[in-house]
């Protein structure tokens, strides 16, 4: 594991407890919102119709984007995150909301999923900001059909 991945993993494990409350709030709402300012998807229109799509969420953290997309009609979603702490929160929220989907512990730069396994790869706050773009963007492209 290279230093940037190890550093990201350590940081997010150390701060995972700070994201429990925001994760709980995000899971409790049906409306997708984006970023720090929580711009509603209905206003931003960043997503295609997700009905029937297979999704991979890179840097899923608490898994709320995958939850939103599944409730919005996606056929499947796999949440990928490098940190045990964030994934533990995601598992707890899956149980609380009775919505299960696979969670994979891995960095966005090195995703252990097969080529062309997804119709949509999304990163709301995780890989898009914290992972090396020269590595995670080709990895995301590899996952797309």
JSON list of C-alpha atoms in Angstrom, two decimals:
[
{"chain": "A", "resi": 1, "resn": "UNK", "atom": "CA", "xyz": [0.00, 0.00, 0.00]},
{"chain": "A", "resi": 2, "resn": "UNK", "atom": "CA", "xyz": [1.51, 3.34, -0.98]},
{"chain": "A", "resi": 3, "resn": "UNK", "atom": "CA", "xyz": [1.87, 6.24, 1.47]},
{"chain": "A", "resi": 4, "resn": "UNK", "atom": "CA", "xyz": [-1.09, 8.30, 0.17]},
{"chain": "A", "resi": 5, "resn": "UNK", "atom": "CA", "xyz": [-3.48, 5.34, 0.43]},
{"chain": "A", "resi": 6, "resn": "UNK", "atom": "CA", "xyz": [-2.14, 4.45, 3.88]},
{"chain": "A", "resi": 7, "resn": "UNK", "atom": "CA", "xyz": [-2.47, 8.08, 5.00]},
{"chain": "A", "resi": 8, "resn": "UNK", "atom": "CA", "xyz": [-6.05, 8.35, 3.72]},
{"chain": "A", "resi": 9, "resn": "UNK", "atom": "CA", "xyz": [-6.96, 5.08, 5.37]},
{"chain": "A", "resi": 10, "resn": "UNK", "atom": "CA", "xyz": [-5.49, 6.16, 8.71]},
{"chain": "A", "resi": 11, "resn": "UNK", "atom": "CA", "xyz": [-7.17, 9.59, 8.57]},
{"chain": "A", "resi": 12, "resn": "UNK", "atom": "CA", "xyz": [-10.63, 8.23, 7.76]},
{"chain": "A", "resi": 13, "resn": "UNK", "atom": "CA", "xyz": [-10.37, 5.47, 10.35]},
{"chain": "A", "resi": 14, "resn": "UNK", "atom": "CA", "xyz": [-9.37, 8.05, 12.98]},
{"chain": "A", "resi": 15, "resn": "UNK", "atom": "CA", "xyz": [-12.28, 10.35, 12.08]},
{"chain": "A", "resi": 16, "resn": "UNK", "atom": "CA", "xyz": [-14.95, 7.75, 11.23]},
{"chain": "A", "resi": 17, "resn": "UNK", "atom": "CA", "xyz": [-16.85, 8.48, 14.45]},
{"chain": "A", "resi": 18, "resn": "UNK", "atom": "CA", "xyz": [-17.44, 12.06, 13.24]},
{"chain": "A", "resi": 19, "resn": "UNK", "atom": "CA", "xyz": [-19.37, 10.74, 10.23]},
{"chain": "A", "resi": 20, "resn": "UNK", "atom": "CA", "xyz": [-21.86, 8.53, 12.06]},
{"chain": "A", "resi": 21, "resn": "UNK", "atom": "CA", "xyz": [-24.40, 11.36, 12.60]},
{"chain": "A", "resi": 22, "resn": "UNK", "atom": "CA", "xyz": [-24.19, 12.75, 9.05]},
{"chain": "A", "resi": 23, "resn": "UNK", "atom": "CA", "xyz": [-24.47, 9.19, 7.73]},
{"chain": "A", "resi": 24, "resn": "UNK", "atom": "CA", "xyz": [-27.56, 8.53, 9.82]},
{"chain": "A", "resi": 25, "resn": "UNK", "atom": "CA", "xyz": [-29.19, 11.74, 8.54]},
{"chain": "A", "resi": 26, "resn": "UNK", "atom": "CA", "xyz": [-28.32, 10.96, 4.92]},
{"chain": "A", "resi": 27, "resn": "UNK", "atom": "CA", "xyz": [-29.67, 7.41, 5.15]},
{"chain": "A", "resi": 28, "resn": "UNK", "atom": "CA", "xyz": [-32.90, 8.72, 6.71]},
{"chain": "A", "resi": 29, "resn": "UNK", "atom": "CA", "xyz": [-33.78, 10.91, 3.72]},
{"chain": "A", "resi": 30, "resn": "UNK", "atom": "CA", "xyz": [-34.89, 9.78, 0.28]},
{"chain": "A", "resi": 31, "resn": "UNK", "atom": "CA", "xyz": [-33.66, 12.89, -1.53]},
{"chain": "A", "resi": 32, "resn": "UNK", "atom": "CA", "xyz": [-30.15, 12.72, -2.92]},
{"chain": "A", "resi": 33, "resn": "UNK", "atom": "CA", "xyz": [-28.10, 15.79, -2.10]},
{"chain": "A", "resi": 34, "resn": "UNK", "atom": "CA", "xyz": [-24.56, 16.60, -3.22]},
{"chain": "A", "resi": 35, "resn": "UNK", "atom": "CA", "xyz": [-21.57, 18.05, -1.44]},
{"chain": "A", "resi": 36, "resn": "UNK", "atom": "CA", "xyz": [-21.06, 20.29, 1.55]},
{"chain": "A", "resi": 37, "resn": "UNK", "atom": "CA", "xyz": [-23.95, 22.53, 0.53]},
{"chain": "A", "resi": 38, "resn": "UNK", "atom": "CA", "xyz": [-26.30, 19.55, 0.05]},
{"chain": "A", "resi": 39, "resn": "UNK", "atom": "CA", "xyz": [-27.55, 20.65, -3.36]},
{"chain": "A", "resi": 40, "resn": "UNK", "atom": "CA", "xyz": [-30.60, 18.50, -4.20]},
{"chain": "A", "resi": 41, "resn": "UNK", "atom": "CA", "xyz": [-30.24, 16.10, -7.12]},
{"chain": "A", "resi": 42, "resn": "UNK", "atom": "CA", "xyz": [-33.60, 17.42, -8.38]},
{"chain": "A", "resi": 43, "resn": "UNK", "atom": "CA", "xyz": [-31.89, 20.79, -8.85]},
{"chain": "A", "resi": 44, "resn": "UNK", "atom": "CA", "xyz": [-28.44, 19.64, -9.99]},
{"chain": "A", "resi": 45, "resn": "UNK", "atom": "CA", "xyz": [-29.54, 16.72, -12.22]},
{"chain": "A", "resi": 46, "resn": "UNK", "atom": "CA", "xyz": [-26.11, 15.08, -12.15]},
{"chain": "A", "resi": 47, "resn": "UNK", "atom": "CA", "xyz": [-27.40, 11.51, -12.42]},
{"chain": "A", "resi": 48, "resn": "UNK", "atom": "CA", "xyz": [-29.02, 9.63, -15.26]},
{"chain": "A", "resi": 49, "resn": "UNK", "atom": "CA", "xyz": [-32.12, 7.54, -14.61]},
{"chain": "A", "resi": 50, "resn": "UNK", "atom": "CA", "xyz": [-30.62, 4.82, -12.41]},
{"chain": "A", "resi": 51, "resn": "UNK", "atom": "CA", "xyz": [-33.45, 2.32, -12.85]},
{"chain": "A", "resi": 52, "resn": "UNK", "atom": "CA", "xyz": [-31.96, -1.12, -13.47]},
{"chain": "A", "resi": 53, "resn": "UNK", "atom": "CA", "xyz": [-28.34, 0.07, -13.34]},
{"chain": "A", "resi": 54, "resn": "UNK", "atom": "CA", "xyz": [-25.46, -1.70, -11.63]},
{"chain": "A", "resi": 55, "resn": "UNK", "atom": "CA", "xyz": [-23.51, 0.87, -9.60]},
{"chain": "A", "resi": 56, "resn": "UNK", "atom": "CA", "xyz": [-20.11, 1.03, -7.92]},
{"chain": "A", "resi": 57, "resn": "UNK", "atom": "CA", "xyz": [-19.63, 3.77, -5.32]},
{"chain": "A", "resi": 58, "resn": "UNK", "atom": "CA", "xyz": [-15.96, 4.65, -4.76]},
{"chain": "A", "resi": 59, "resn": "UNK", "atom": "CA", "xyz": [-15.13, 6.07, -1.34]},
{"chain": "A", "resi": 60, "resn": "UNK", "atom": "CA", "xyz": [-18.58, 5.11, -0.08]},
{"chain": "A", "resi": 61, "resn": "UNK", "atom": "CA", "xyz": [-17.96, 6.00, 3.56]},
{"chain": "A", "resi": 62, "resn": "UNK", "atom": "CA", "xyz": [-21.24, 5.33, 5.34]},
{"chain": "A", "resi": 63, "resn": "UNK", "atom": "CA", "xyz": [-22.83, 4.07, 2.11]},
{"chain": "A", "resi": 64, "resn": "UNK", "atom": "CA", "xyz": [-25.59, 6.66, 1.83]},
{"chain": "A", "resi": 65, "resn": "UNK", "atom": "CA", "xyz": [-25.18, 7.27, -1.92]},
{"chain": "A", "resi": 66, "resn": "UNK", "atom": "CA", "xyz": [-25.53, 3.55, -2.63]},
{"chain": "A", "resi": 67, "resn": "UNK", "atom": "CA", "xyz": [-28.61, 3.48, -0.39]},
{"chain": "A", "resi": 68, "resn": "UNK", "atom": "CA", "xyz": [-30.15, 6.43, -2.21]},
{"chain": "A", "resi": 69, "resn": "UNK", "atom": "CA", "xyz": [-29.45, 4.88, -5.63]},
{"chain": "A", "resi": 70, "resn": "UNK", "atom": "CA", "xyz": [-30.88, 1.50, -4.66]},
{"chain": "A", "resi": 71, "resn": "UNK", "atom": "CA", "xyz": [-34.02, 3.12, -3.29]},
{"chain": "A", "resi": 72, "resn": "UNK", "atom": "CA", "xyz": [-34.16, 5.10, -6.55]},
{"chain": "A", "resi": 73, "resn": "UNK", "atom": "CA", "xyz": [-34.28, 1.93, -8.64]},
{"chain": "A", "resi": 74, "resn": "UNK", "atom": "CA", "xyz": [-30.68, 0.83, -9.23]},
{"chain": "A", "resi": 75, "resn": "UNK", "atom": "CA", "xyz": [-30.48, -2.95, -9.64]},
{"chain": "A", "resi": 76, "resn": "UNK", "atom": "CA", "xyz": [-27.34, -3.24, -7.53]},
{"chain": "A", "resi": 77, "resn": "UNK", "atom": "CA", "xyz": [-24.65, -1.18, -5.85]},
{"chain": "A", "resi": 78, "resn": "UNK", "atom": "CA", "xyz": [-21.27, -2.08, -4.42]},
{"chain": "A", "resi": 79, "resn": "UNK", "atom": "CA", "xyz": [-19.78, 0.32, -1.89]},
{"chain": "A", "resi": 80, "resn": "UNK", "atom": "CA", "xyz": [-15.98, 0.53, -1.91]},
{"chain": "A", "resi": 81, "resn": "UNK", "atom": "CA", "xyz": [-14.04, 2.26, 0.87]},
{"chain": "A", "resi": 82, "resn": "UNK", "atom": "CA", "xyz": [-10.52, 1.83, 2.27]},
{"chain": "A", "resi": 83, "resn": "UNK", "atom": "CA", "xyz": [-11.50, 2.18, 5.94]},
{"chain": "A", "resi": 84, "resn": "UNK", "atom": "CA", "xyz": [-12.79, -0.33, 8.44]},
{"chain": "A", "resi": 85, "resn": "UNK", "atom": "CA", "xyz": [-14.41, 2.41, 10.54]},
{"chain": "A", "resi": 86, "resn": "UNK", "atom": "CA", "xyz": [-16.51, 3.85, 7.74]},
{"chain": "A", "resi": 87, "resn": "UNK", "atom": "CA", "xyz": [-17.55, 0.40, 6.54]},
{"chain": "A", "resi": 88, "resn": "UNK", "atom": "CA", "xyz": [-18.57, -0.57, 10.08]},
{"chain": "A", "resi": 89, "resn": "UNK", "atom": "CA", "xyz": [-20.91, 2.42, 10.15]},
{"chain": "A", "resi": 90, "resn": "UNK", "atom": "CA", "xyz": [-22.23, 1.50, 6.69]},
{"chain": "A", "resi": 91, "resn": "UNK", "atom": "CA", "xyz": [-22.98, -2.06, 7.86]},
{"chain": "A", "resi": 92, "resn": "UNK", "atom": "CA", "xyz": [-24.78, -0.77, 10.93]},
{"chain": "A", "resi": 93, "resn": "UNK", "atom": "CA", "xyz": [-26.91, 1.56, 8.81]},
{"chain": "A", "resi": 94, "resn": "UNK", "atom": "CA", "xyz": [-27.65, -1.22, 6.34]},
{"chain": "A", "resi": 95, "resn": "UNK", "atom": "CA", "xyz": [-28.98, -3.30, 9.21]},
{"chain": "A", "resi": 96, "resn": "UNK", "atom": "CA", "xyz": [-30.96, -0.38, 10.67]},
{"chain": "A", "resi": 97, "resn": "UNK", "atom": "CA", "xyz": [-32.60, 0.42, 7.32]},
{"chain": "A", "resi": 98, "resn": "UNK", "atom": "CA", "xyz": [-32.94, -3.21, 6.13]},
{"chain": "A", "resi": 99, "resn": "UNK", "atom": "CA", "xyz": [-31.05, -2.47, 2.92]},
{"chain": "A", "resi": 100, "resn": "UNK", "atom": "CA", "xyz": [-28.11, -4.73, 2.19]},
{"chain": "A", "resi": 101, "resn": "UNK", "atom": "CA", "xyz": [-25.53, -4.34, -0.55]},
{"chain": "A", "resi": 102, "resn": "UNK", "atom": "CA", "xyz": [-21.92, -5.49, -0.83]},
{"chain": "A", "resi": 103, "resn": "UNK", "atom": "CA", "xyz": [-19.26, -3.43, 0.93]},
{"chain": "A", "resi": 104, "resn": "UNK", "atom": "CA", "xyz": [-15.66, -3.91, -0.18]},
{"chain": "A", "resi": 105, "resn": "UNK", "atom": "CA", "xyz": [-12.64, -2.62, 1.71]},
{"chain": "A", "resi": 106, "resn": "UNK", "atom": "CA", "xyz": [-10.31, -1.20, -0.94]},
{"chain": "A", "resi": 107, "resn": "UNK", "atom": "CA", "xyz": [-8.88, 2.08, -2.15]},
{"chain": "A", "resi": 108, "resn": "UNK", "atom": "CA", "xyz": [-10.39, 3.79, -5.18]},
{"chain": "A", "resi": 109, "resn": "UNK", "atom": "CA", "xyz": [-7.02, 3.45, -6.89]},
{"chain": "A", "resi": 110, "resn": "UNK", "atom": "CA", "xyz": [-7.12, -0.37, -6.74]},
{"chain": "A", "resi": 111, "resn": "UNK", "atom": "CA", "xyz": [-10.64, -1.82, -6.78]},
{"chain": "A", "resi": 112, "resn": "UNK", "atom": "CA", "xyz": [-10.88, -5.64, -6.61]},
{"chain": "A", "resi": 113, "resn": "UNK", "atom": "CA", "xyz": [-13.90, -5.88, -8.92]},
{"chain": "A", "resi": 114, "resn": "UNK", "atom": "CA", "xyz": [-13.99, -7.33, -12.42]},
{"chain": "A", "resi": 115, "resn": "UNK", "atom": "CA", "xyz": [-13.68, -5.19, -15.55]},
{"chain": "A", "resi": 116, "resn": "UNK", "atom": "CA", "xyz": [-16.91, -3.74, -16.98]},
{"chain": "A", "resi": 117, "resn": "UNK", "atom": "CA", "xyz": [-19.04, -4.68, -13.96]},
{"chain": "A", "resi": 118, "resn": "UNK", "atom": "CA", "xyz": [-20.94, -1.38, -13.66]},
{"chain": "A", "resi": 119, "resn": "UNK", "atom": "CA", "xyz": [-23.19, 0.93, -15.63]},
{"chain": "A", "resi": 120, "resn": "UNK", "atom": "CA", "xyz": [-22.40, 3.83, -13.29]},
{"chain": "A", "resi": 121, "resn": "UNK", "atom": "CA", "xyz": [-19.41, 4.60, -11.08]},
{"chain": "A", "resi": 122, "resn": "UNK", "atom": "CA", "xyz": [-19.99, 7.41, -8.60]},
{"chain": "A", "resi": 123, "resn": "UNK", "atom": "CA", "xyz": [-18.00, 9.19, -5.92]},
{"chain": "A", "resi": 124, "resn": "UNK", "atom": "CA", "xyz": [-19.79, 11.87, -3.92]},
{"chain": "A", "resi": 125, "resn": "UNK", "atom": "CA", "xyz": [-17.00, 12.81, -1.53]},
{"chain": "A", "resi": 126, "resn": "UNK", "atom": "CA", "xyz": [-14.61, 9.89, -1.33]},
{"chain": "A", "resi": 127, "resn": "UNK", "atom": "CA", "xyz": [-12.31, 8.95, -4.18]},
{"chain": "A", "resi": 128, "resn": "UNK", "atom": "CA", "xyz": [-13.07, 12.12, -6.14]},
{"chain": "A", "resi": 129, "resn": "UNK", "atom": "CA", "xyz": [-11.31, 14.24, -3.51]},
{"chain": "A", "resi": 130, "resn": "UNK", "atom": "CA", "xyz": [-9.04, 11.91, -1.55]},
{"chain": "A", "resi": 131, "resn": "UNK", "atom": "CA", "xyz": [-7.66, 9.43, -4.07]},
{"chain": "A", "resi": 132, "resn": "UNK", "atom": "CA", "xyz": [-4.97, 10.06, -6.69]},
{"chain": "A", "resi": 133, "resn": "UNK", "atom": "CA", "xyz": [-6.92, 11.12, -9.82]},
{"chain": "A", "resi": 134, "resn": "UNK", "atom": "CA", "xyz": [-4.24, 9.70, -12.11]},
{"chain": "A", "resi": 135, "resn": "UNK", "atom": "CA", "xyz": [-5.03, 6.29, -10.61]},
{"chain": "A", "resi": 136, "resn": "UNK", "atom": "CA", "xyz": [-8.70, 6.30, -9.56]},
{"chain": "A", "resi": 137, "resn": "UNK", "atom": "CA", "xyz": [-10.12, 7.73, -12.81]},
{"chain": "A", "resi": 138, "resn": "UNK", "atom": "CA", "xyz": [-8.64, 4.95, -14.99]},
{"chain": "A", "resi": 139, "resn": "UNK", "atom": "CA", "xyz": [-9.81, 2.47, -12.35]},
{"chain": "A", "resi": 140, "resn": "UNK", "atom": "CA", "xyz": [-13.35, 3.87, -12.55]},
{"chain": "A", "resi": 141, "resn": "UNK", "atom": "CA", "xyz": [-13.21, 3.68, -16.36]},
{"chain": "A", "resi": 142, "resn": "UNK", "atom": "CA", "xyz": [-12.11, 0.04, -16.13]},
{"chain": "A", "resi": 143, "resn": "UNK", "atom": "CA", "xyz": [-15.21, -0.78, -14.08]},
{"chain": "A", "resi": 144, "resn": "UNK", "atom": "CA", "xyz": [-17.63, 0.79, -16.59]},
{"chain": "A", "resi": 145, "resn": "UNK", "atom": "CA", "xyz": [-19.36, -1.23, -19.27]}
]
